mmCIF file with all atom_site columns, C-alpha atoms in Angstrom:
data_model
loop_
_atom_site.group_PDB
_atom_site.id
_atom_site.type_symbol
_atom_site.label_atom_id
_atom_site.label_alt_id
_atom_site.label_comp_id
_atom_site.label_asym_id
_atom_site.label_entity_id
_atom_site.label_seq_id
_atom_site.pdbx_PDB_ins_code
_atom_site.Cartn_x
_atom_site.Cartn_y
_atom_site.Cartn_z
_atom_site.occupancy
_atom_site.B_iso_or_equiv
_atom_site.pdbx_formal_charge
_atom_site.auth_seq_id
_atom_site.auth_comp_id
_atom_site.auth_asym_id
_atom_site.auth_atom_id
_atom_site.pdbx_PDB_model_num
ATOM 1   C CA . MET C 1 1   ? -26.640 37.798  -1.815  1.00 0.00 ? 214 MET C CA 1
ATOM 2   C CA . SER C 1 2   ? -25.955 34.884  -4.135  1.00 0.00 ? 215 SER C CA 1
ATOM 3   C CA . THR C 1 3   ? -23.538 32.079  -3.249  1.00 0.00 ? 216 THR C CA 1
ATOM 4   C CA . ALA C 1 4   ? -22.627 28.821  -4.918  1.00 0.00 ? 217 ALA C CA 1
ATOM 5   C CA . PHE C 1 5   ? -24.553 26.985  -2.231  1.00 0.00 ? 218 PHE C CA 1
ATOM 6   C CA . ALA C 1 6   ? -27.724 28.881  -3.113  1.00 0.00 ? 219 ALA C CA 1
ATOM 7   C CA . HIS C 1 7   ? -27.601 27.257  -6.559  1.00 0.00 ? 220 HIS C CA 1
ATOM 8   C CA . PRO C 1 8   ? -27.824 23.461  -6.251  1.00 0.00 ? 221 PRO C CA 1
ATOM 9   C CA . ARG C 1 9   ? -26.711 22.921  -9.843  1.00 0.00 ? 222 ARG C CA 1
ATOM 10  C CA . LEU C 1 10  ? -23.535 24.959  -9.342  1.00 0.00 ? 223 LEU C CA 1
ATOM 11  C CA . LEU C 1 11  ? -22.886 23.118  -6.088  1.00 0.00 ? 224 LEU C CA 1
ATOM 12  C CA . SER C 1 12  ? -23.163 19.788  -7.936  1.00 0.00 ? 225 SER C CA 1
ATOM 13  C CA . ILE C 1 13  ? -20.620 20.918  -10.519 1.00 0.00 ? 226 ILE C CA 1
ATOM 14  C CA . VAL C 1 14  ? -18.194 22.089  -7.809  1.00 0.00 ? 227 VAL C CA 1
ATOM 15  C CA . VAL C 1 15  ? -18.499 18.771  -5.926  1.00 0.00 ? 228 VAL C CA 1
ATOM 16  C CA . LEU C 1 16  ? -18.046 16.747  -9.121  1.00 0.00 ? 229 LEU C CA 1
ATOM 17  C CA . LEU C 1 17  ? -14.987 18.808  -10.060 1.00 0.00 ? 230 LEU C CA 1
ATOM 18  C CA . ALA C 1 18  ? -13.471 18.340  -6.590  1.00 0.00 ? 231 ALA C CA 1
ATOM 19  C CA . LEU C 1 19  ? -14.027 14.571  -6.749  1.00 0.00 ? 232 LEU C CA 1
ATOM 20  C CA . THR C 1 20  ? -12.461 14.398  -10.207 1.00 0.00 ? 233 THR C CA 1
ATOM 21  C CA . ILE C 1 21  ? -9.375  16.311  -9.088  1.00 0.00 ? 234 ILE C CA 1
ATOM 22  C CA . SER C 1 22  ? -8.938  14.230  -5.933  1.00 0.00 ? 235 SER C CA 1
ATOM 23  C CA . ALA C 1 23  ? -9.340  10.964  -7.880  1.00 0.00 ? 236 ALA C CA 1
ATOM 24  C CA . GLY C 1 24  ? -6.443  11.995  -10.123 1.00 0.00 ? 237 GLY C CA 1
ATOM 25  C CA . GLY C 1 25  ? -4.016  11.422  -7.256  1.00 0.00 ? 238 GLY C CA 1
ATOM 26  C CA . ALA C 1 26  ? -5.451  8.045   -6.322  1.00 0.00 ? 239 ALA C CA 1
ATOM 27  C CA . GLU C 1 27  ? -3.145  5.062   -5.875  1.00 0.00 ? 240 GLU C CA 1
ATOM 28  C CA . PRO C 1 28  ? -2.842  2.758   -8.873  1.00 0.00 ? 241 PRO C CA 1
ATOM 29  C CA . PRO C 1 29  ? -4.221  -0.731  -8.502  1.00 0.00 ? 242 PRO C CA 1
ATOM 30  C CA . ALA C 1 30  ? -1.738  -2.742  -6.488  1.00 0.00 ? 243 ALA C CA 1
ATOM 31  C CA . VAL C 1 31  ? -0.321  -5.912  -7.959  1.00 0.00 ? 244 VAL C CA 1
ATOM 32  C CA . GLU C 1 32  ? -2.276  -8.852  -6.563  1.00 0.00 ? 245 GLU C CA 1
ATOM 33  C CA . TRP C 1 33  ? 0.511   -11.321 -5.862  1.00 0.00 ? 246 TRP C CA 1
ATOM 34  C CA . GLN C 1 34  ? -0.350  -14.979 -5.469  1.00 0.00 ? 247 GLN C CA 1
ATOM 35  C CA . THR C 1 35  ? 2.036   -16.876 -3.218  1.00 0.00 ? 248 THR C CA 1
ATOM 36  C CA . ASP C 1 36  ? 0.958   -20.361 -4.278  1.00 0.00 ? 249 ASP C CA 1
ATOM 37  C CA . TYR C 1 37  ? 2.690   -21.119 -7.563  1.00 0.00 ? 250 TYR C CA 1
ATOM 38  C CA . GLN C 1 38  ? 0.420   -24.072 -8.408  1.00 0.00 ? 251 GLN C CA 1
ATOM 39  C CA . LEU C 1 39  ? -2.738  -21.971 -7.971  1.00 0.00 ? 252 LEU C CA 1
ATOM 40  C CA . ALA C 1 40  ? -1.219  -19.152 -10.020 1.00 0.00 ? 253 ALA C CA 1
ATOM 41  C CA . HIS C 1 41  ? -0.292  -21.649 -12.741 1.00 0.00 ? 254 HIS C CA 1
ATOM 42  C CA . LYS C 1 42  ? -3.879  -22.982 -12.847 1.00 0.00 ? 255 LYS C CA 1
ATOM 43  C CA . SER C 1 43  ? -5.243  -19.441 -12.970 1.00 0.00 ? 256 SER C CA 1
ATOM 44  C CA . ARG C 1 44  ? -2.908  -18.599 -15.869 1.00 0.00 ? 257 ARG C CA 1
ATOM 45  C CA . LEU C 1 45  ? -4.104  -21.636 -17.815 1.00 0.00 ? 258 LEU C CA 1
ATOM 46  C CA . GLN C 1 46  ? -7.770  -20.824 -17.196 1.00 0.00 ? 259 GLN C CA 1
ATOM 47  C CA . ARG C 1 47  ? -7.399  -17.150 -18.083 1.00 0.00 ? 260 ARG C CA 1
ATOM 48  C CA . GLN C 1 48  ? -4.956  -17.774 -20.980 1.00 0.00 ? 261 GLN C CA 1
ATOM 49  C CA . LYS C 1 49  ? -2.737  -14.931 -19.820 1.00 0.00 ? 262 LYS C CA 1
ATOM 50  C CA . PRO C 1 50  ? 0.999   -14.711 -19.350 1.00 0.00 ? 263 PRO C CA 1
ATOM 51  C CA . MET C 1 51  ? 2.356   -15.008 -15.824 1.00 0.00 ? 264 MET C CA 1
ATOM 52  C CA . ILE C 1 52  ? 4.951   -12.933 -14.059 1.00 0.00 ? 265 ILE C CA 1
ATOM 53  C CA . VAL C 1 53  ? 6.982   -14.924 -11.534 1.00 0.00 ? 266 VAL C CA 1
ATOM 54  C CA . TYR C 1 54  ? 8.961   -12.760 -9.120  1.00 0.00 ? 267 TYR C CA 1
ATOM 55  C CA . ILE C 1 55  ? 11.492  -14.750 -7.087  1.00 0.00 ? 268 ILE C CA 1
ATOM 56  C CA . THR C 1 56  ? 12.821  -13.061 -3.982  1.00 0.00 ? 269 THR C CA 1
ATOM 57  C CA . MET C 1 57  ? 14.510  -14.126 -0.760  1.00 0.00 ? 270 MET C CA 1
ATOM 58  C CA . ASP C 1 58  ? 14.600  -13.082 2.874   1.00 0.00 ? 271 ASP C CA 1
ATOM 59  C CA . GLY C 1 59  ? 16.835  -10.093 3.578   1.00 0.00 ? 272 GLY C CA 1
ATOM 60  C CA . CYS C 1 60  ? 17.400  -9.191  -0.085  1.00 0.00 ? 273 CYS C CA 1
ATOM 61  C CA . LEU C 1 61  ? 17.777  -5.410  -0.333  1.00 0.00 ? 274 LEU C CA 1
ATOM 62  C CA . HIS C 1 62  ? 17.342  -5.257  -4.113  1.00 0.00 ? 275 HIS C CA 1
ATOM 63  C CA . CYS C 1 63  ? 14.288  -7.525  -3.906  1.00 0.00 ? 276 CYS C CA 1
ATOM 64  C CA . ASN C 1 64  ? 12.624  -5.212  -1.392  1.00 0.00 ? 277 ASN C CA 1
ATOM 65  C CA . ARG C 1 65  ? 13.667  -2.128  -3.351  1.00 0.00 ? 278 ARG C CA 1
ATOM 66  C CA . MET C 1 66  ? 12.094  -3.533  -6.515  1.00 0.00 ? 279 MET C CA 1
ATOM 67  C CA . LEU C 1 67  ? 8.841   -4.325  -4.688  1.00 0.00 ? 280 LEU C CA 1
ATOM 68  C CA . LYS C 1 68  ? 8.734   -0.781  -3.271  1.00 0.00 ? 281 LYS C CA 1
ATOM 69  C CA . THR C 1 69  ? 9.620   1.030   -6.501  1.00 0.00 ? 282 THR C CA 1
ATOM 70  C CA . SER C 1 70  ? 9.241   -0.883  -9.765  1.00 0.00 ? 283 SER C CA 1
ATOM 71  C CA . TYR C 1 71  ? 6.133   -2.850  -8.805  1.00 0.00 ? 284 TYR C CA 1
ATOM 72  C CA . LYS C 1 72  ? 4.506   0.207   -7.179  1.00 0.00 ? 285 LYS C CA 1
ATOM 73  C CA . ASN C 1 73  ? 4.941   2.203   -10.390 1.00 0.00 ? 286 ASN C CA 1
ATOM 74  C CA . GLN C 1 74  ? 1.500   3.070   -11.771 1.00 0.00 ? 287 GLN C CA 1
ATOM 75  C CA . GLN C 1 75  ? 2.239   1.890   -15.330 1.00 0.00 ? 288 GLN C CA 1
ATOM 76  C CA . VAL C 1 76  ? 3.860   -1.364  -14.198 1.00 0.00 ? 289 VAL C CA 1
ATOM 77  C CA . ALA C 1 77  ? 1.104   -2.176  -11.699 1.00 0.00 ? 290 ALA C CA 1
ATOM 78  C CA . GLY C 1 78  ? -1.566  -1.393  -14.282 1.00 0.00 ? 291 GLY C CA 1
ATOM 79  C CA . LYS C 1 79  ? 0.104   -3.530  -16.955 1.00 0.00 ? 292 LYS C CA 1
ATOM 80  C CA . ILE C 1 80  ? 0.410   -6.489  -14.563 1.00 0.00 ? 293 ILE C CA 1
ATOM 81  C CA . SER C 1 81  ? -3.142  -6.102  -13.223 1.00 0.00 ? 294 SER C CA 1
ATOM 82  C CA . ASP C 1 82  ? -4.613  -5.904  -16.731 1.00 0.00 ? 295 ASP C CA 1
ATOM 83  C CA . GLY C 1 83  ? -2.677  -8.618  -18.475 1.00 0.00 ? 296 GLY C CA 1
ATOM 84  C CA . TYR C 1 84  ? -0.822  -10.982 -16.166 1.00 0.00 ? 297 TYR C CA 1
ATOM 85  C CA . VAL C 1 85  ? -1.223  -13.521 -13.409 1.00 0.00 ? 298 VAL C CA 1
ATOM 86  C CA . ALA C 1 86  ? 1.301   -12.449 -10.773 1.00 0.00 ? 299 ALA C CA 1
ATOM 87  C CA . THR C 1 87  ? 3.047   -14.815 -8.409  1.00 0.00 ? 300 THR C CA 1
ATOM 88  C CA . ILE C 1 88  ? 5.785   -14.154 -5.906  1.00 0.00 ? 301 ILE C CA 1
ATOM 89  C CA . ILE C 1 89  ? 8.060   -16.916 -4.674  1.00 0.00 ? 302 ILE C CA 1
ATOM 90  C CA . ASN C 1 90  ? 10.346  -16.674 -1.686  1.00 0.00 ? 303 ASN C CA 1
ATOM 91  C CA . GLY C 1 91  ? 13.426  -18.675 -2.663  1.00 0.00 ? 304 GLY C CA 1
ATOM 92  C CA . THR C 1 92  ? 14.457  -18.931 0.993   1.00 0.00 ? 305 THR C CA 1
ATOM 93  C CA . HIS C 1 93  ? 11.332  -20.953 1.794   1.00 0.00 ? 306 HIS C CA 1
ATOM 94  C CA . GLN C 1 94  ? 10.738  -22.538 -1.621  1.00 0.00 ? 307 GLN C CA 1
ATOM 95  C CA . GLU C 1 95  ? 14.262  -23.562 -2.602  1.00 0.00 ? 308 GLU C CA 1
ATOM 96  C CA . ASP C 1 96  ? 13.127  -26.424 -4.854  1.00 0.00 ? 309 ASP C CA 1
ATOM 97  C CA . LEU C 1 97  ? 10.968  -24.120 -6.956  1.00 0.00 ? 310 LEU C CA 1
ATOM 98  C CA . ALA C 1 98  ? 13.746  -21.520 -7.215  1.00 0.00 ? 311 ALA C CA 1
ATOM 99  C CA . LYS C 1 99  ? 16.110  -24.300 -8.377  1.00 0.00 ? 312 LYS C CA 1
ATOM 100 C CA . GLN C 1 100 ? 13.557  -25.515 -10.947 1.00 0.00 ? 313 GLN C CA 1
ATOM 101 C CA . PHE C 1 101 ? 13.595  -22.013 -12.424 1.00 0.00 ? 314 PHE C CA 1
ATOM 102 C CA . GLY C 1 102 ? 17.391  -21.957 -12.367 1.00 0.00 ? 315 GLY C CA 1
ATOM 103 C CA . VAL C 1 103 ? 17.646  -18.895 -10.141 1.00 0.00 ? 316 VAL C CA 1
ATOM 104 C CA . ARG C 1 104 ? 21.221  -17.767 -9.517  1.00 0.00 ? 317 ARG C CA 1
ATOM 105 C CA . ILE C 1 105 ? 20.657  -14.117 -8.569  1.00 0.00 ? 318 ILE C CA 1
ATOM 106 C CA . TYR C 1 106 ? 17.991  -12.466 -6.424  1.00 0.00 ? 319 TYR C CA 1
ATOM 107 C CA . PRO C 1 107 ? 15.659  -11.029 -7.407  1.00 0.00 ? 320 PRO C CA 1
ATOM 108 C CA . THR C 1 108 ? 14.885  -12.836 -10.633 1.00 0.00 ? 321 THR C CA 1
ATOM 109 C CA . THR C 1 109 ? 11.762  -12.125 -12.657 1.00 0.00 ? 322 THR C CA 1
ATOM 110 C CA . PHE C 1 110 ? 10.329  -14.505 -15.248 1.00 0.00 ? 323 PHE C CA 1
ATOM 111 C CA . LEU C 1 111 ? 7.631   -13.838 -17.806 1.00 0.00 ? 324 LEU C CA 1
ATOM 112 C CA . VAL C 1 112 ? 5.919   -17.108 -18.694 1.00 0.00 ? 325 VAL C CA 1
ATOM 113 C CA . GLY C 1 113 ? 3.577   -17.326 -21.655 1.00 0.00 ? 326 GLY C CA 1
ATOM 114 C CA . PRO C 1 114 ? 0.150   -18.967 -21.673 1.00 0.00 ? 327 PRO C CA 1
ATOM 115 C CA . ASP C 1 115 ? 1.861   -21.786 -23.563 1.00 0.00 ? 328 ASP C CA 1
ATOM 116 C CA . ASN C 1 116 ? 4.108   -22.372 -20.500 1.00 0.00 ? 329 ASN C CA 1
ATOM 117 C CA . ARG C 1 117 ? 7.266   -21.092 -22.225 1.00 0.00 ? 330 ARG C CA 1
ATOM 118 C CA . ILE C 1 118 ? 9.623   -18.801 -20.331 1.00 0.00 ? 331 ILE C CA 1
ATOM 119 C CA . VAL C 1 119 ? 9.779   -15.860 -22.702 1.00 0.00 ? 332 VAL C CA 1
ATOM 120 C CA . ASP C 1 120 ? 11.857  -13.477 -20.588 1.00 0.00 ? 333 ASP C CA 1
ATOM 121 C CA . LYS C 1 121 ? 14.200  -13.709 -17.622 1.00 0.00 ? 334 LYS C CA 1
ATOM 122 C CA . MET C 1 122 ? 15.406  -10.637 -15.737 1.00 0.00 ? 335 MET C CA 1
ATOM 123 C CA . GLU C 1 123 ? 18.125  -11.113 -13.144 1.00 0.00 ? 336 GLU C CA 1
ATOM 124 C CA . GLY C 1 124 ? 18.678  -8.514  -10.438 1.00 0.00 ? 337 GLY C CA 1
ATOM 125 C CA . TYR C 1 125 ? 16.951  -5.214  -9.847  1.00 0.00 ? 338 TYR C CA 1
ATOM 126 C CA . VAL C 1 126 ? 14.928  -3.960  -12.815 1.00 0.00 ? 339 VAL C CA 1
ATOM 127 C CA . ALA C 1 127 ? 13.839  -0.319  -12.924 1.00 0.00 ? 340 ALA C CA 1
ATOM 128 C CA . ALA C 1 128 ? 10.169  0.450   -13.577 1.00 0.00 ? 341 ALA C CA 1
ATOM 129 C CA . LYS C 1 129 ? 10.720  1.830   -17.096 1.00 0.00 ? 342 LYS C CA 1
ATOM 130 C CA . GLU C 1 130 ? 12.588  -1.287  -18.269 1.00 0.00 ? 343 GLU C CA 1
ATOM 131 C CA . LEU C 1 131 ? 10.151  -3.643  -16.527 1.00 0.00 ? 344 LEU C CA 1
ATOM 132 C CA . HIS C 1 132 ? 7.184   -1.901  -18.148 1.00 0.00 ? 345 HIS C CA 1
ATOM 133 C CA . ARG C 1 133 ? 8.874   -2.099  -21.573 1.00 0.00 ? 346 ARG C CA 1
ATOM 134 C CA . ARG C 1 134 ? 9.426   -5.839  -21.267 1.00 0.00 ? 347 ARG C CA 1
ATOM 135 C CA . LEU C 1 135 ? 5.939   -6.507  -19.878 1.00 0.00 ? 348 LEU C CA 1
ATOM 136 C CA . SER C 1 136 ? 4.491   -4.565  -22.819 1.00 0.00 ? 349 SER C CA 1
ATOM 137 C CA . ILE C 1 137 ? 6.450   -6.554  -25.398 1.00 0.00 ? 350 ILE C CA 1
ATOM 138 C CA . VAL C 1 138 ? 5.295   -9.903  -24.008 1.00 0.00 ? 351 VAL C CA 1
ATOM 139 C CA . SER C 1 139 ? 1.651   -8.899  -23.522 1.00 0.00 ? 352 SER C CA 1
ATOM 140 C CA . HIS C 1 140 ? 1.529   -7.377  -27.026 1.00 0.00 ? 353 HIS C CA 1
ATOM 141 C CA . TYR C 1 141 ? 2.977   -10.559 -28.550 1.00 0.00 ? 354 TYR C CA 1
ATOM 142 C CA . TYR C 1 142 ? 0.411   -12.792 -26.860 1.00 0.00 ? 355 TYR C CA 1
ATOM 143 C CA . SER C 1 143 ? -2.524  -10.499 -27.599 1.00 0.00 ? 356 SER C CA 1
ATOM 144 C CA . GLN C 1 144 ? -1.508  -10.471 -31.295 1.00 0.00 ? 357 GLN C CA 1
ATOM 145 C CA . LEU C 1 145 ? -1.175  -14.261 -31.224 1.00 0.00 ? 358 LEU C CA 1
ATOM 146 C CA . ALA C 1 146 ? -4.654  -14.615 -29.695 1.00 0.00 ? 359 ALA C CA 1
ATOM 147 C CA . ARG C 1 147 ? -6.131  -12.342 -32.391 1.00 0.00 ? 360 ARG C CA 1
ATOM 148 C CA . THR C 1 148 ? -4.437  -14.372 -35.129 1.00 0.00 ? 361 THR C CA 1
ATOM 149 C CA . LYS C 1 149 ? -5.749  -17.644 -33.689 1.00 0.00 ? 362 LYS C CA 1
ATOM 150 C CA . GLY C 1 150 ? -9.218  -16.111 -33.376 1.00 0.00 ? 363 GLY C CA 1
ATOM 151 C CA . ALA C 1 151 ? -9.168  -14.991 -37.010 1.00 0.00 ? 364 ALA C CA 1
ATOM 152 C CA . GLU C 1 152 ? -7.996  -18.437 -38.176 1.00 0.00 ? 365 GLU C CA 1
ATOM 153 C CA . ALA C 1 153 ? -10.805 -20.130 -36.258 1.00 0.00 ? 366 ALA C CA 1
ATOM 154 C CA . ARG C 1 154 ? -13.433 -18.177 -38.200 1.00 0.00 ? 367 ARG C CA 1
#
C-alpha cells in the first residue's frame, strides 16, 4: 500500500503547495502610519521619498471609512509601503498643523514630494482605485526625476 506519506519527496511537494496556496490569501502589508509629523518629515528627507499626509479628525465617518477601505486595499497599501513615508494627523488634536495645510474638509490627503512641494490634495473620501491612481502618478514622476538626475550626474 503506497501513500503520499510513504514518499518523503511527494510529501514535501504537497506541503510546499499547501503553503503557497495559503500564502496567496495573506494580508497585504499594512500602512505604517507615523503620528509625529516632524519625524515623518525627517524620514522623508533622509529617504528622498514622497510623503502621504492623511488628515483626519475625531468622529469623522468618512475618515474612518477611508482608513478601513481605501488604505486597507492591497494595491494602495503596497504602493504606500514601497514608495512613501506615511503620516496621519488628527486635526482635532493638532489644529495648528491642519490649519498650516489649509484643511477645510475631513478627511484631506496630501501627497508631498521629496522637494517639499504639495503635489496633490484630495479632499473628502477617496476610493481605493482613485487613490492608487494618484499615488502611482506621483511616485512615477519622482522615480523618473531621480533617474534623470542620476543620469545627469554621470
